[in-house]
Amino acid sequence: MTNVLILGANGQIARQVIAQLKSSKAAMKLTLFLRNADRIKDIAPADSTIIDGDTTDTDALKKAMKGQDVVYANLAGSNIEAQAKDVVSVMDALRIKRLIWISTLGIYDEVPGKFGEWNNKTLGSYIQNYAAAAQVIEHSDLDYTLVRPAWLTNKDEIDYETTEKSEEFKGTEVSRKSVANFVVHLIQEPNLEVKHSVGVNKPNTDGDKPAWY
Ligand SMILES: NC(=O)c1ccc[n+]([C@@H]2O[C@H](COP(=O)([O-])OP(=O)(O)OC[C@H]3O[C@@H](n4cnc5c(N)ncnc54)[C@H](OP(=O)(O)O)[C@@H]3O)[C@@H](O)[C@H]2O)c1
């Protein structure tokens, strides 16, 4: 049995991950950590633990992380660097190694061409905040995987390819369902993409900006 803690469990990708884990046969015990915890009851597996908490509360984080094998963080906000510091320090204190962290495209200026320029301009300080959070994690000695999705859609499809940190980012968009599928693989296969930062995009979606924008 693998104990998995999901931080920001009501996030849109996280909800897809929970749904996909529920329909897989892998033996997982989920702990769902979120603010206003009533919101997750509709999809929480019957044997899951639900914790009402904020990641800026390190005591709550410590309680939630005790006994976990994998931490999957689906967080957001301009304080994302501070959240990363708290997550890393509590994981270190409890000697938990495996972290899956949702970041964003553009944090290494790895998005080429006109789309890269548009992405930088459109996302502004969000990119710097997410880059700072990513650095906190990459400078830790955790077994992390950073996930850098393209612009997210709610399309009901699983269709994606990945790029490594050393490569240029591909495409402009990807569905949350696809990113969730990748996260589920990371949760189920402990050695997959360890200490890597992985871009996730839908194939053949190159352009100057996402098609719908
Ligand atoms: N939109 C895009 O095109 C795009 C592209 C690439 C990457 N991303 C990033 O990918 C990540 C996941 O995407 P998503 O669609 O799943 O995002 P989302 O629905 O906004 O989920 C983020 C979750 O983080 C939670 N959160 C934020 N601060 C928290 C705190 N202090 N304590 C506990 N929970 C906290 C939020 O909780 P509350 O519901 O309580 O606010 C929210 O549920 C986000 O960081 C997003 O910025 C987005």
mmCIF file of C-alpha atoms and ligand atoms in Angstrom:
data_model
loop_
_atom_site.group_PDB
_atom_site.id
_atom_site.type_symbol
_atom_site.label_atom_id
_atom_site.label_comp_id
_atom_site.label_asym_id
_atom_site.label_seq_id
_atom_site.Cartn_x
_atom_site.Cartn_y
_atom_site.Cartn_z
ATOM 1 C CA MET A 1 0.000 0.000 0.000
ATOM 2 C CA THR A 2 1.383 3.392 -1.012
ATOM 3 C CA ASN A 3 0.428 6.398 1.107
ATOM 4 C CA VAL A 4 -0.097 9.459 -1.076
ATOM 5 C CA LEU A 5 -0.660 13.006 0.173
ATOM 6 C CA ILE A 6 -2.296 15.434 -2.269
ATOM 7 C CA LEU A 7 -1.768 19.109 -1.395
ATOM 8 C CA GLY A 8 -4.312 21.428 -2.992
ATOM 9 C CA ALA A 9 -6.568 18.425 -3.553
ATOM 10 C CA ASN A 10 -9.449 20.480 -4.909
ATOM 11 C CA GLY A 11 -7.270 21.901 -7.704
ATOM 12 C CA GLN A 12 -8.567 21.093 -11.154
ATOM 13 C CA ILE A 13 -5.690 18.765 -12.095
ATOM 14 C CA ALA A 14 -5.715 17.182 -8.629
ATOM 15 C CA ARG A 15 -9.403 16.302 -8.948
ATOM 16 C CA GLN A 16 -8.625 14.541 -12.230
ATOM 17 C CA VAL A 17 -5.755 12.673 -10.549
ATOM 18 C CA ILE A 18 -8.063 11.518 -7.761
ATOM 19 C CA ALA A 19 -10.630 10.308 -10.310
ATOM 20 C CA GLN A 20 -7.975 8.427 -12.319
ATOM 21 C CA LEU A 21 -6.420 6.849 -9.191
ATOM 22 C CA LYS A 22 -9.882 5.702 -8.090
ATOM 23 C CA SER A 23 -10.356 3.789 -11.318
ATOM 24 C CA SER A 24 -6.871 2.218 -11.254
ATOM 25 C CA LYS A 25 -6.186 -1.046 -9.469
ATOM 26 C CA ALA A 26 -3.063 0.173 -7.645
ATOM 27 C CA ALA A 27 -3.165 -0.037 -3.856
ATOM 28 C CA MET A 28 -3.113 3.592 -2.762
ATOM 29 C CA LYS A 29 -4.237 5.277 0.430
ATOM 30 C CA LEU A 30 -4.961 8.945 -0.273
ATOM 31 C CA THR A 31 -4.777 11.871 2.123
ATOM 32 C CA LEU A 32 -6.479 14.924 0.643
ATOM 33 C CA PHE A 33 -5.248 18.261 2.008
ATOM 34 C CA LEU A 34 -7.173 21.381 1.036
ATOM 35 C CA ARG A 35 -8.830 24.541 2.242
ATOM 36 C CA ASN A 36 -12.625 24.364 2.759
ATOM 37 C CA ALA A 37 -12.484 20.589 2.781
ATOM 38 C CA ASP A 38 -16.197 20.031 2.187
ATOM 39 C CA ARG A 39 -15.542 20.679 -1.509
ATOM 40 C CA ILE A 40 -13.783 17.330 -2.031
ATOM 41 C CA LYS A 41 -16.395 15.024 -0.514
ATOM 42 C CA ASP A 42 -18.041 14.386 -3.878
ATOM 43 C CA ILE A 43 -15.008 12.569 -5.268
ATOM 44 C CA ALA A 44 -12.952 11.493 -2.228
ATOM 45 C CA PRO A 45 -12.446 7.702 -2.138
ATOM 46 C CA ALA A 46 -14.261 6.116 0.809
ATOM 47 C CA ASP A 47 -11.008 5.076 2.501
ATOM 48 C CA SER A 48 -9.257 8.445 2.051
ATOM 49 C CA THR A 49 -8.396 10.885 4.829
ATOM 50 C CA ILE A 50 -9.526 14.478 4.302
ATOM 51 C CA ILE A 51 -7.633 17.280 6.033
ATOM 52 C CA ASP A 52 -8.826 20.884 6.093
ATOM 53 C CA GLY A 53 -5.630 22.906 5.964
ATOM 54 C CA ASP A 54 -3.521 25.589 4.379
ATOM 55 C CA THR A 55 0.048 24.841 3.297
ATOM 56 C CA THR A 56 1.246 28.014 5.030
ATOM 57 C CA ASP A 57 0.386 26.260 8.335
ATOM 58 C CA THR A 58 3.477 24.093 8.855
ATOM 59 C CA ASP A 59 1.990 22.309 11.872
ATOM 60 C CA ALA A 60 -0.928 21.167 9.738
ATOM 61 C CA LEU A 61 1.529 20.137 7.004
ATOM 62 C CA LYS A 62 3.558 18.085 9.491
ATOM 63 C CA LYS A 63 0.470 16.219 10.675
ATOM 64 C CA ALA A 64 -0.646 15.558 7.101
ATOM 65 C CA MET A 65 2.771 14.356 5.941
ATOM 66 C CA LYS A 66 3.403 11.876 8.735
ATOM 67 C CA GLY A 67 3.652 8.359 7.270
ATOM 68 C CA GLN A 68 3.318 9.439 3.620
ATOM 69 C CA ASP A 69 5.362 7.806 0.834
ATOM 70 C CA VAL A 70 4.579 10.300 -1.930
ATOM 71 C CA VAL A 71 3.641 13.990 -1.785
ATOM 72 C CA TYR A 72 1.882 15.425 -4.856
ATOM 73 C CA ALA A 73 1.604 19.218 -4.666
ATOM 74 C CA ASN A 74 -1.002 20.875 -6.920
ATOM 75 C CA LEU A 75 -0.682 24.385 -5.508
ATOM 76 C CA ALA A 76 -0.893 27.932 -6.834
ATOM 77 C CA GLY A 77 -0.600 31.553 -5.775
ATOM 78 C CA SER A 78 1.868 34.430 -5.631
ATOM 79 C CA ASN A 79 3.273 32.875 -2.408
ATOM 80 C CA ILE A 80 4.197 29.673 -4.276
ATOM 81 C CA GLU A 81 7.903 30.012 -3.360
ATOM 82 C CA ALA A 82 7.045 30.204 0.356
ATOM 83 C CA GLN A 83 4.775 27.180 -0.052
ATOM 84 C CA ALA A 84 7.630 25.282 -1.735
ATOM 85 C CA LYS A 85 9.980 26.147 1.151
ATOM 86 C CA ASP A 86 7.464 24.874 3.709
ATOM 87 C CA VAL A 87 6.802 21.657 1.781
ATOM 88 C CA VAL A 88 10.523 20.919 1.364
ATOM 89 C CA SER A 89 11.394 21.675 4.983
ATOM 90 C CA VAL A 90 8.604 19.514 6.402
ATOM 91 C CA MET A 91 9.457 16.655 4.016
ATOM 92 C CA ASP A 92 13.115 16.926 5.065
ATOM 93 C CA ALA A 93 12.198 16.891 8.741
ATOM 94 C CA LEU A 94 10.075 13.763 8.275
ATOM 95 C CA ARG A 95 12.578 12.140 5.859
ATOM 96 C CA ILE A 96 10.027 11.808 3.081
ATOM 97 C CA LYS A 97 11.779 11.804 -0.295
ATOM 98 C CA ARG A 98 9.289 11.663 -3.173
ATOM 99 C CA LEU A 99 7.697 14.945 -4.331
ATOM 100 C CA ILE A 100 5.663 15.607 -7.477
ATOM 101 C CA TRP A 101 5.273 19.369 -7.990
ATOM 102 C CA ILE A 102 3.114 21.089 -10.610
ATOM 103 C CA SER A 103 4.919 24.102 -12.017
ATOM 104 C CA THR A 104 4.449 25.825 -15.378
ATOM 105 C CA LEU A 105 5.965 26.229 -18.807
ATOM 106 C CA GLY A 106 8.447 29.076 -19.202
ATOM 107 C CA ILE A 107 10.354 28.943 -15.910
ATOM 108 C CA TYR A 108 13.715 28.389 -17.674
ATOM 109 C CA ASP A 109 12.890 30.600 -20.659
ATOM 110 C CA GLU A 110 12.672 27.266 -22.483
ATOM 111 C CA VAL A 111 9.667 28.162 -24.641
ATOM 112 C CA PRO A 112 10.976 29.062 -28.103
ATOM 113 C CA GLY A 113 9.937 31.625 -30.691
ATOM 114 C CA LYS A 114 6.948 33.931 -30.749
ATOM 115 C CA PHE A 115 4.970 31.729 -28.361
ATOM 116 C CA GLY A 116 7.800 32.024 -25.818
ATOM 117 C CA GLU A 117 7.738 35.822 -26.104
ATOM 118 C CA TRP A 118 3.929 35.898 -25.825
ATOM 119 C CA ASN A 119 4.023 33.501 -22.858
ATOM 120 C CA ASN A 120 6.553 35.634 -20.962
ATOM 121 C CA LYS A 121 4.603 38.808 -21.633
ATOM 122 C CA THR A 122 1.215 37.313 -20.770
ATOM 123 C CA LEU A 123 2.292 35.515 -17.594
ATOM 124 C CA GLY A 124 4.536 38.306 -16.235
ATOM 125 C CA SER A 125 5.605 37.933 -12.595
ATOM 126 C CA TYR A 126 3.780 34.581 -12.305
ATOM 127 C CA ILE A 127 6.713 32.990 -14.159
ATOM 128 C CA GLN A 128 9.302 34.475 -11.777
ATOM 129 C CA ASN A 129 7.316 33.271 -8.758
ATOM 130 C CA TYR A 130 7.026 29.761 -10.181
ATOM 131 C CA ALA A 131 10.709 29.752 -11.203
ATOM 132 C CA ALA A 132 11.707 30.685 -7.649
ATOM 133 C CA ALA A 133 9.561 27.852 -6.265
ATOM 134 C CA ALA A 134 11.081 25.409 -8.750
ATOM 135 C CA GLN A 135 14.588 26.442 -7.658
ATOM 136 C CA VAL A 136 13.745 25.695 -4.037
ATOM 137 C CA ILE A 137 12.771 22.182 -5.053
ATOM 138 C CA GLU A 138 15.675 21.591 -7.445
ATOM 139 C CA HIS A 139 18.132 22.726 -4.757
ATOM 140 C CA SER A 140 16.661 20.253 -2.255
ATOM 141 C CA ASP A 141 17.821 16.665 -1.968
ATOM 142 C CA LEU A 142 14.300 15.355 -2.474
ATOM 143 C CA ASP A 143 13.420 12.839 -5.182
ATOM 144 C CA TYR A 144 11.346 15.435 -6.956
ATOM 145 C CA THR A 145 9.668 15.595 -10.343
ATOM 146 C CA LEU A 146 8.716 19.059 -11.553
ATOM 147 C CA VAL A 147 5.854 19.009 -14.054
ATOM 148 C CA ARG A 148 5.680 21.954 -16.488
ATOM 149 C CA PRO A 149 2.319 21.855 -18.315
ATOM 150 C CA ALA A 150 1.561 23.908 -21.407
ATOM 151 C CA TRP A 151 -1.542 26.129 -21.327
ATOM 152 C CA LEU A 152 -4.251 23.996 -19.732
ATOM 153 C CA THR A 153 -7.559 23.005 -21.302
ATOM 154 C CA ASN A 154 -10.509 21.039 -19.938
ATOM 155 C CA LYS A 155 -10.722 18.864 -23.061
ATOM 156 C CA ASP A 156 -11.835 15.314 -22.323
ATOM 157 C CA GLU A 157 -8.751 13.726 -23.859
ATOM 158 C CA ILE A 158 -5.465 12.091 -22.879
ATOM 159 C CA ASP A 159 -2.975 13.101 -25.532
ATOM 160 C CA TYR A 160 0.475 14.328 -24.574
ATOM 161 C CA GLU A 161 4.205 14.173 -25.091
ATOM 162 C CA THR A 162 6.966 15.283 -22.753
ATOM 163 C CA THR A 163 10.208 17.259 -22.977
ATOM 164 C CA GLU A 164 13.134 17.324 -20.577
ATOM 165 C CA LYS A 165 14.729 20.437 -19.038
ATOM 166 C CA SER A 166 17.573 20.363 -21.572
ATOM 167 C CA GLU A 167 15.092 20.561 -24.476
ATOM 168 C CA GLU A 168 13.026 23.374 -25.928
ATOM 169 C CA PHE A 169 9.367 23.276 -24.867
ATOM 170 C CA LYS A 170 6.980 21.921 -27.509
ATOM 171 C CA GLY A 171 3.413 22.929 -28.323
ATOM 172 C CA THR A 172 1.120 25.461 -26.691
ATOM 173 C CA GLU A 173 -1.604 23.517 -24.878
ATOM 174 C CA VAL A 174 -2.430 20.312 -22.993
ATOM 175 C CA SER A 175 -5.516 18.993 -21.240
ATOM 176 C CA ARG A 176 -5.689 18.777 -17.456
ATOM 177 C CA LYS A 177 -6.771 15.166 -17.951
ATOM 178 C CA SER A 178 -3.444 14.493 -19.747
ATOM 179 C CA VAL A 179 -1.361 16.127 -17.036
ATOM 180 C CA ALA A 180 -3.285 14.090 -14.464
ATOM 181 C CA ASN A 181 -2.505 10.914 -16.389
ATOM 182 C CA PHE A 182 1.213 11.760 -16.286
ATOM 183 C CA VAL A 183 0.992 12.485 -12.539
ATOM 184 C CA VAL A 184 -0.743 9.137 -11.963
ATOM 185 C CA HIS A 185 2.175 7.381 -13.722
ATOM 186 C CA LEU A 186 4.629 9.296 -11.523
ATOM 187 C CA ILE A 187 2.727 8.284 -8.391
ATOM 188 C CA GLN A 188 2.569 4.644 -9.435
ATOM 189 C CA GLU A 189 6.166 4.304 -10.659
ATOM 190 C CA PRO A 190 8.511 5.648 -7.947
ATOM 191 C CA ASN A 191 11.610 5.735 -10.168
ATOM 192 C CA LEU A 192 10.024 7.574 -13.091
ATOM 193 C CA GLU A 193 11.540 11.014 -13.917
ATOM 194 C CA VAL A 194 13.202 11.376 -10.486
ATOM 195 C CA LYS A 195 15.137 14.678 -10.199
ATOM 196 C CA HIS A 196 13.790 15.725 -13.590
ATOM 197 C CA SER A 197 11.765 18.726 -14.702
ATOM 198 C CA VAL A 198 9.366 17.627 -17.410
ATOM 199 C CA GLY A 199 7.396 19.686 -19.915
ATOM 200 C CA VAL A 200 3.984 18.270 -20.892
ATOM 201 C CA ASN A 201 2.189 19.326 -24.089
ATOM 202 C CA LYS A 202 -0.307 18.073 -26.617
ATOM 203 C CA PRO A 203 1.506 17.025 -29.821
ATOM 204 C CA ASN A 204 1.116 19.176 -32.940
ATOM 205 C CA THR A 205 -0.147 22.277 -31.132
ATOM 206 C CA ASP A 206 2.715 24.583 -32.084
ATOM 207 C CA GLY A 207 1.685 28.183 -32.714
ATOM 208 C CA ASP A 208 2.257 31.786 -31.699
ATOM 209 C CA LYS A 209 -0.229 31.343 -28.833
ATOM 210 C CA PRO A 210 -2.818 28.749 -27.730
ATOM 211 C CA ALA A 211 -5.366 28.206 -30.517
ATOM 212 C CA TRP A 212 -8.360 29.441 -28.482
ATOM 213 C CA TYR A 213 -6.662 32.550 -27.026
HETATM 214 N N1 LIG B 1 -3.849 27.658 -16.451
HETATM 215 C C1 LIG B 1 -2.828 27.254 -17.173
HETATM 216 O O1 LIG B 1 -2.859 27.298 -18.408
HETATM 217 C C2 LIG B 1 -1.590 26.689 -16.499
HETATM 218 C C3 LIG B 1 -0.519 26.241 -17.269
HETATM 219 C C4 LIG B 1 0.592 25.658 -16.642
HETATM 220 C C5 LIG B 1 0.610 25.537 -15.244
HETATM 221 N N2 LIG B 1 -0.448 25.988 -14.496
HETATM 222 C C6 LIG B 1 -0.387 25.812 -13.037
HETATM 223 O O2 LIG B 1 -0.665 24.454 -12.754
HETATM 224 C C7 LIG B 1 -1.094 24.348 -11.387
HETATM 225 C C8 LIG B 1 -2.269 23.399 -11.290
HETATM 226 O O3 LIG B 1 -3.300 23.793 -12.180
HETATM 227 P P1 LIG B 1 -4.843 23.632 -11.756
HETATM 228 O O4 LIG B 1 -5.645 23.960 -12.955
HETATM 229 O O5 LIG B 1 -5.059 22.347 -11.048
HETATM 230 O O6 LIG B 1 -4.909 24.847 -10.698
HETATM 231 P P2 LIG B 1 -6.023 25.205 -9.634
HETATM 232 O O7 LIG B 1 -7.319 24.590 -9.968
HETATM 233 O O8 LIG B 1 -5.970 26.696 -9.469
HETATM 234 O O9 LIG B 1 -5.485 24.503 -8.280
HETATM 235 C C9 LIG B 1 -4.559 25.064 -7.440
HETATM 236 C C10 LIG B 1 -4.979 24.721 -6.033
HETATM 237 O O10 LIG B 1 -3.998 25.238 -5.107
HETATM 238 C C11 LIG B 1 -4.692 25.454 -3.921
HETATM 239 N N3 LIG B 1 -3.925 26.303 -3.006
HETATM 240 C C12 LIG B 1 -3.338 27.483 -3.296
HETATM 241 N N4 LIG B 1 -2.753 27.975 -2.186
HETATM 242 C C13 LIG B 1 -2.983 27.063 -1.195
HETATM 243 C C14 LIG B 1 -2.619 26.994 0.170
HETATM 244 N N5 LIG B 1 -1.894 27.981 0.758
HETATM 245 N N6 LIG B 1 -2.995 25.919 0.899
HETATM 246 C C15 LIG B 1 -3.721 24.936 0.299
HETATM 247 N N7 LIG B 1 -4.096 24.934 -0.986
HETATM 248 C C16 LIG B 1 -3.725 25.997 -1.725
HETATM 249 C C17 LIG B 1 -5.980 26.143 -4.364
HETATM 250 O O11 LIG B 1 -6.885 26.008 -3.340
HETATM 251 P P3 LIG B 1 -8.223 26.890 -3.226
HETATM 252 O O12 LIG B 1 -9.201 26.210 -4.138
HETATM 253 O O13 LIG B 1 -8.564 26.792 -1.781
HETATM 254 O O14 LIG B 1 -7.887 28.289 -3.684
HETATM 255 C C18 LIG B 1 -6.315 25.343 -5.621
HETATM 256 O O15 LIG B 1 -7.238 24.317 -5.345
HETATM 257 C C19 LIG B 1 -1.365 25.767 -10.917
HETATM 258 O O16 LIG B 1 -0.297 26.206 -10.130
HETATM 259 C C20 LIG B 1 -1.420 26.562 -12.222
HETATM 260 O O17 LIG B 1 -1.027 27.915 -12.051
HETATM 261 C C21 LIG B 1 -1.540 26.567 -15.114
#
